[in-house]
Coordinates of C-alpha atoms in Angstrom, one line a residue:
X1 CA 52.9 129.7 117.4
X2 CA 54.2 132.3 115.5
X3 CA 56.9 133.2 118.2
X4 CA 58.0 129.5 118.2
X5 CA 58.7 129.5 114.5
X6 CA 60.5 132.8 114.9
X7 CA 62.9 131.1 117.7
X8 CA 63.2 128.0 115.4
X9 CA 64.5 130.2 112.5
X10 CA 66.6 132.4 114.8
X11 CA 68.1 129.0 116.3
X12 CA 68.9 127.7 112.8
X13 CA 70.4 130.8 111.6
X14 CA 72.6 131.3 114.8
X15 CA 73.6 127.5 114.2
X16 CA 74.6 128.2 110.6
X17 CA 76.5 131.1 111.6
X18 CA 78.5 129.2 114.3
X19 CA 79.1 126.5 111.9
X20 CA 80.4 129.0 109.3
X21 CA 82.6 130.6 111.7
X22 CA 84.0 127.4 112.9
X23 CA 84.8 126.1 109.4
X24 CA 86.5 129.5 108.3
X25 CA 88.2 129.2 111.6
X26 CA 89.7 125.5 110.8
X27 CA 90.4 126.8 107.0
X28 CA 92.6 129.6 108.2
X29 CA 94.2 127.1 111.0
X30 CA 95.1 124.6 108.1
X31 CA 96.9 127.4 105.9
X32 CA 98.8 128.5 109.3
X33 CA 99.8 125.1 110.4
X34 CA 100.9 124.1 106.9
X35 CA 103.0 126.7 106.7
X36 CA 104.5 126.1 109.9
X37 CA 105.3 122.9 108.8
X38 CA 106.8 123.7 105.7
X39 CA 109.1 125.9 107.9
X40 CA 110.0 123.2 110.1
X41 CA 111.1 120.9 107.5
X42 CA 113.2 123.5 106.1
X43 CA 114.8 123.5 109.5
X44 CA 115.5 119.8 109.1
X45 CA 116.9 119.9 105.6
X46 CA 113.7 119.0 103.5
X47 CA 112.4 121.6 101.2
X48 CA 108.4 121.7 100.5
X49 CA 107.0 123.7 97.5
X50 CA 104.0 124.0 95.5
X51 CA 102.5 126.4 92.8
X52 CA 99.2 126.7 94.2
X53 CA 97.1 126.0 97.7
X54 CA 93.5 126.3 97.8
X55 CA 91.1 125.5 101.0
X56 CA 87.6 124.6 99.9
X57 CA 84.8 122.2 100.8
X58 CA 82.3 124.3 102.8
X59 CA 80.1 123.5 104.4
X60 CA 80.6 119.8 105.2
X61 CA 84.5 119.1 104.8
X62 CA 87.6 120.7 104.7
X63 CA 89.1 120.0 100.8
X64 CA 92.7 121.0 100.2
X65 CA 93.9 121.3 96.4
X66 CA 97.5 121.2 95.9
X67 CA 99.3 121.8 92.5
X68 CA 102.8 121.0 91.5
X69 CA 103.9 119.7 95.3
X70 CA 107.5 118.9 95.0
X71 CA 109.9 117.5 98.3
X72 CA 113.4 117.5 98.3
X73 CA 116.3 116.8 100.8
X74 CA 119.3 118.2 99.0
X75 CA 121.3 117.6 102.4
X76 CA 120.5 114.1 102.9
X77 CA 122.6 111.1 101.5
X78 CA 121.6 110.4 97.7
X79 CA 119.7 113.9 97.6
X80 CA 116.1 112.4 97.1
X81 CA 113.3 114.3 95.4
X82 CA 109.5 114.0 94.7
X83 CA 107.3 115.7 92.6
X84 CA 103.4 115.2 92.4
X85 CA 101.2 117.0 90.0
X86 CA 98.4 117.3 91.9
X87 CA 97.1 116.3 95.3
X88 CA 93.8 116.4 97.0
X89 CA 93.4 116.1 101.1
X90 CA 90.0 115.8 102.9
X91 CA 89.6 116.4 106.5
X92 CA 86.1 116.4 108.5
X93 CA 85.5 119.0 110.8
X94 CA 84.0 116.8 113.2
X95 CA 86.7 114.2 112.9
X96 CA 90.1 116.0 112.9
X97 CA 92.1 112.8 113.7
X98 CA 91.5 111.5 110.2
X99 CA 92.9 112.9 107.1
X100 CA 92.3 111.5 103.5
X101 CA 94.5 112.4 100.5
X102 CA 94.5 111.3 96.7
X103 CA 97.2 111.7 94.1
X104 CA 96.4 112.5 90.5
X105 CA 99.0 112.1 87.6
X106 CA 102.4 110.6 87.3
X107 CA 104.5 110.9 90.5
X108 CA 108.3 111.6 89.5
X109 CA 111.4 110.8 91.8
X110 CA 114.9 111.2 91.4
X111 CA 118.0 110.4 93.6
X112 CA 121.7 110.1 93.3
X113 CA 123.1 106.7 93.5
X114 CA 126.2 105.2 95.2
X115 CA 128.4 106.1 92.3
X116 CA 126.9 109.6 91.9
X117 CA 124.8 108.9 89.0
X118 CA 121.2 110.5 88.8
X119 CA 118.6 108.2 88.8
X120 CA 114.6 108.7 87.9
X121 CA 111.6 107.0 88.3
X122 CA 107.8 107.7 87.4
X123 CA 105.0 106.1 89.4
X124 CA 101.2 105.9 88.1
X125 CA 98.3 104.7 89.2
X126 CA 94.4 104.2 88.2
X127 CA 93.6 105.3 91.8
X128 CA 96.1 106.3 94.6
X129 CA 94.7 106.9 98.1
X130 CA 96.4 107.9 101.4
X131 CA 94.7 108.0 104.7
X132 CA 96.5 109.0 108.0
X133 CA 95.1 108.6 111.7
X134 CA 96.1 111.2 114.1
X135 CA 96.3 111.2 117.9
X136 CA 97.2 114.6 119.8
X137 CA 98.0 115.9 116.3
X138 CA 100.9 113.3 115.6
X139 CA 100.7 110.6 112.7
X140 CA 99.9 107.4 114.2
X141 CA 98.5 105.3 111.4
X142 CA 98.9 105.5 107.5
X143 CA 97.6 103.2 104.8
X144 CA 98.5 103.6 101.2
X145 CA 96.3 102.0 98.6
X146 CA 97.2 101.5 94.9
X147 CA 95.2 100.0 92.0
X148 CA 96.7 99.3 88.7
X149 CA 100.1 100.3 89.7
X150 CA 103.0 101.2 87.0
X151 CA 106.6 102.2 87.9
X152 CA 109.2 102.9 85.3
X153 CA 112.5 103.7 86.7
X154 CA 116.1 104.1 85.1
X155 CA 117.3 101.2 87.6
X156 CA 114.9 98.6 86.0
X157 CA 115.1 97.2 82.6
X158 CA 111.3 97.3 82.2
X159 CA 108.3 98.7 84.1
X160 CA 107.1 97.2 87.3
X161 CA 103.4 96.8 87.7
X162 CA 101.0 95.6 90.4
X163 CA 97.0 95.1 89.9
X164 CA 96.8 95.8 93.8
X165 CA 99.5 97.0 96.0
X166 CA 98.9 98.4 99.7
X167 CA 101.1 99.7 102.5
X168 CA 99.7 99.7 106.2
X169 CA 101.8 101.4 108.9
X170 CA 101.3 102.1 112.7
X171 CA 103.4 103.2 115.6
X172 CA 103.2 100.7 118.5
X173 CA 103.8 101.7 122.1
X174 CA 105.3 98.3 122.8
X175 CA 104.1 95.0 123.9
X176 CA 104.0 91.3 122.1
X177 CA 104.2 91.1 118.4
X178 CA 100.9 89.8 116.8
X179 CA 100.6 86.2 116.8
X180 CA 101.3 84.8 113.3
X181 CA 98.7 82.2 111.9
X182 CA 98.8 79.5 109.4
X183 CA 100.9 77.2 111.5
X184 CA 103.9 78.8 110.4
X185 CA 106.0 78.6 113.6
X186 CA 106.8 80.4 116.8
X187 CA 105.7 84.4 116.5
X188 CA 108.3 86.7 117.5
X189 CA 107.4 88.5 120.9
X190 CA 109.6 91.6 120.9
X191 CA 108.2 94.9 121.7
X192 CA 107.4 96.9 118.5
X193 CA 107.8 100.6 117.9
X194 CA 106.7 100.5 114.2
X195 CA 104.7 97.8 112.4
X196 CA 104.3 98.0 108.6
X197 CA 102.1 95.5 106.5
X198 CA 102.5 95.2 102.6
X199 CA 100.2 93.3 100.4
X200 CA 100.3 93.0 96.7
X201 CA 98.6 91.1 94.0
X202 CA 99.5 90.0 90.3
X203 CA 103.1 91.9 90.5
X204 CA 105.4 91.8 87.6
X205 CA 108.7 92.6 88.2
X206 CA 111.7 93.4 85.6
X207 CA 112.9 89.7 84.3
X208 CA 116.4 89.0 84.7
X209 CA 118.7 86.0 84.0
X210 CA 119.2 84.9 87.4
X211 CA 115.5 84.9 88.5
X212 CA 114.5 81.1 88.5
X213 CA 110.8 81.7 89.5
X214 CA 110.1 84.1 87.0
X215 CA 109.0 87.8 87.0
X216 CA 105.4 87.2 88.0
X217 CA 104.4 86.9 91.8
X218 CA 100.8 86.2 92.5
X219 CA 100.3 87.1 95.9
X220 CA 102.8 88.9 98.5
X221 CA 102.2 89.5 102.0
X222 CA 104.6 90.6 104.6
X223 CA 104.3 92.2 108.1
X224 CA 107.4 93.8 109.6
X225 CA 108.0 95.4 112.9
X226 CA 110.8 97.4 114.3
X227 CA 111.5 96.6 117.8
X228 CA 114.0 98.7 120.3
X229 CA 114.3 102.5 120.4
X230 CA 114.5 104.1 116.9
X231 CA 117.4 106.3 116.3
X232 CA 116.9 110.1 115.8
X233 CA 116.8 111.1 112.0
X234 CA 119.3 114.1 111.8
X235 CA 120.0 115.5 108.2
X236 CA 123.0 114.3 106.6
X237 CA 123.3 111.2 108.7
X238 CA 124.6 108.0 106.9
X239 CA 122.0 105.0 106.6
X240 CA 124.9 102.8 107.9
X241 CA 125.4 105.3 111.3
X242 CA 121.3 105.0 111.7
X243 CA 121.1 101.0 111.4
X244 CA 124.4 100.5 113.4
X245 CA 123.1 102.9 116.4
X246 CA 119.7 101.0 116.3
X247 CA 121.4 97.5 116.2
X248 CA 123.6 98.4 119.2
X249 CA 120.5 99.5 121.4
X250 CA 119.0 96.1 120.8
X251 CA 117.0 96.9 117.8
X252 CA 115.4 94.0 115.8
X253 CA 113.4 93.6 112.6
X254 CA 110.6 91.2 113.3
X255 CA 108.8 89.2 110.5
X256 CA 105.5 88.4 111.9
X257 CA 104.0 87.6 108.7
X258 CA 105.5 86.6 105.4
X259 CA 103.4 84.8 102.7
X260 CA 104.1 84.7 99.1
X261 CA 102.8 82.2 96.2
X262 CA 105.3 83.0 93.2
X263 CA 105.3 80.4 90.5
X264 CA 105.9 77.2 92.2
X265 CA 107.2 78.7 95.5
X266 CA 104.2 78.6 98.3
X267 CA 106.0 80.2 101.5
X268 CA 104.7 81.2 104.9
X269 CA 107.2 82.3 107.8
X270 CA 108.2 84.4 110.5
X271 CA 111.5 85.5 111.9
X272 CA 113.6 88.0 113.8
X273 CA 116.8 89.5 112.4
X274 CA 119.3 92.3 113.4
X275 CA 122.9 93.3 112.1
X276 CA 126.3 92.4 113.6
X277 CA 129.4 94.3 114.3
X278 CA 130.4 94.0 110.8
X279 CA 127.0 95.0 109.6
X280 CA 126.1 91.6 108.2
X281 CA 122.6 90.0 108.5
X282 CA 122.1 87.9 111.7
X283 CA 118.8 86.1 112.7
X284 CA 116.6 82.9 112.2
X285 CA 113.3 82.3 110.4
X286 CA 110.8 79.1 110.7
X287 CA 107.8 78.4 108.7
X288 CA 106.5 76.2 105.9
X289 CA 107.4 76.0 102.4
X290 CA 106.7 74.2 99.0
X291 CA 108.1 74.3 95.4
X292 CA 111.5 75.2 96.4
X293 CA 113.3 73.0 93.8
X294 CA 113.6 75.8 91.1
X295 CA 115.4 77.9 93.6
X296 CA 117.8 75.2 94.4
X297 CA 118.5 74.4 91.1
X298 CA 119.0 78.3 90.4
X299 CA 121.6 78.3 93.2
X300 CA 123.6 75.7 91.9
X301 CA 123.4 77.1 88.4
X302 CA 124.7 80.9 89.6
X303 CA 127.4 78.8 91.9
X304 CA 126.0 79.8 95.2
X305 CA 125.7 76.0 96.3
X306 CA 127.4 72.9 95.2
X307 CA 125.5 70.0 93.6
X308 CA 126.0 68.1 97.1
X309 CA 124.3 70.7 99.0
X310 CA 121.3 70.9 96.6
X311 CA 121.1 67.0 96.9
X312 CA 121.3 67.2 100.6
X313 CA 118.5 69.9 100.9
X314 CA 116.2 68.0 98.5
X315 CA 116.7 65.0 100.4
X316 CA 115.9 66.7 103.7
X317 CA 112.9 68.2 102.3
X318 CA 111.5 64.8 100.8
X319 CA 112.3 63.2 104.1
X320 CA 110.6 65.9 106.1
X321 CA 107.5 65.9 103.5
X322 CA 107.0 62.2 104.2
X323 CA 105.8 62.9 107.8
X324 CA 105.0 66.7 108.0
X325 CA 103.7 67.9 104.6
X326 CA 100.6 69.9 104.9
X327 CA 97.5 70.0 102.8
X328 CA 99.2 72.7 100.4
X329 CA 102.3 70.4 100.0
X330 CA 104.4 72.6 102.1
X331 CA 107.0 71.1 104.6
X332 CA 108.5 72.9 107.9
X333 CA 111.8 74.5 107.4
X334 CA 114.3 76.7 109.6
X335 CA 116.7 79.1 108.0
X336 CA 119.6 80.7 110.2
X337 CA 121.8 83.5 109.2
X338 CA 125.1 83.8 111.4
X339 CA 128.7 84.7 111.1
X340 CA 128.3 85.5 107.4
X341 CA 126.5 82.1 106.8
X342 CA 123.1 81.1 105.6
X343 CA 122.2 77.7 107.0
X344 CA 119.0 75.6 105.7
X345 CA 118.6 73.5 108.5
X346 CA 121.8 72.0 109.1
X347 CA 123.2 72.5 105.6
X348 CA 125.2 75.5 104.5
X349 CA 123.8 77.0 101.4
X350 CA 125.4 80.4 101.0
X351 CA 127.2 83.5 102.5
X352 CA 125.9 87.0 103.3
X353 CA 128.2 90.0 103.3
X354 CA 127.7 93.7 104.9
X355 CA 124.6 95.5 104.0
X356 CA 126.4 98.8 103.7

């Protein structure tokens, strides 16, 4: 009996020793791979720096504390840069394919606009969490969650806020795009390389005179997919060149979900877009829409459509509503963009120019 207890104690001690050795090995690997990653980013023209880097969390997790993290790309167009006062990164030794991070304090961003003027923005949140899913050491899934978000920018006359704002992104190996729900029309079926979902609640934007729906969005839900081979990002490559290469290779932007409740506007749509040889958007959407009248009146006030066009659109919506209005009061619509023209059904409602 006494020998049995001795063996049990020895087993526990060996297990603790093995786990301790494994933990310190992982902690050392974290430091080494972090330094290797920073070196690799520098070769790509991205500069990463910090004032302090600590690895702790023994014995249950790997916990990284980073102070004054800065990331900048001085060779990229606009010379973007970001600074975060404190980042905490958590990893579980038994699940190396999941990394969780949180950001503390105001995050600072700066960039140079098309006129060469430096712009700045500061982002704060009551909580800011980030999780990354890995496969074979490569990021495959990303989720960013912000609560009580606030953004102050030199490009906006007042702060932009949101009670909840989330971004989910994942790489796709191809296949059909997810089917849209809500009876909003045919879902795109192009194979996707990347999919991004954006969800927000109680969003307040900067008020502007040409904003007929006002600055407050009750709900926003958008799922986008990039189809076609993605161009390789080379430092110094202009966005126009990247978009042109992507479009020429058959790339499309697939909208598999677009839902919003913004003042009177109640919208749900799907669609597919790309750019033509003149870098103008081209594509089509279909779905259901309600409460469009303020937008129509606003377009007339800004001279984008005539009174006759506005009357035609309203008459068409009313006619459709008699036979196809749903329980929320929305009617089916189709919007096409081609050759620089925006068509609301058969009615031209505006022009669109090159995005670059």
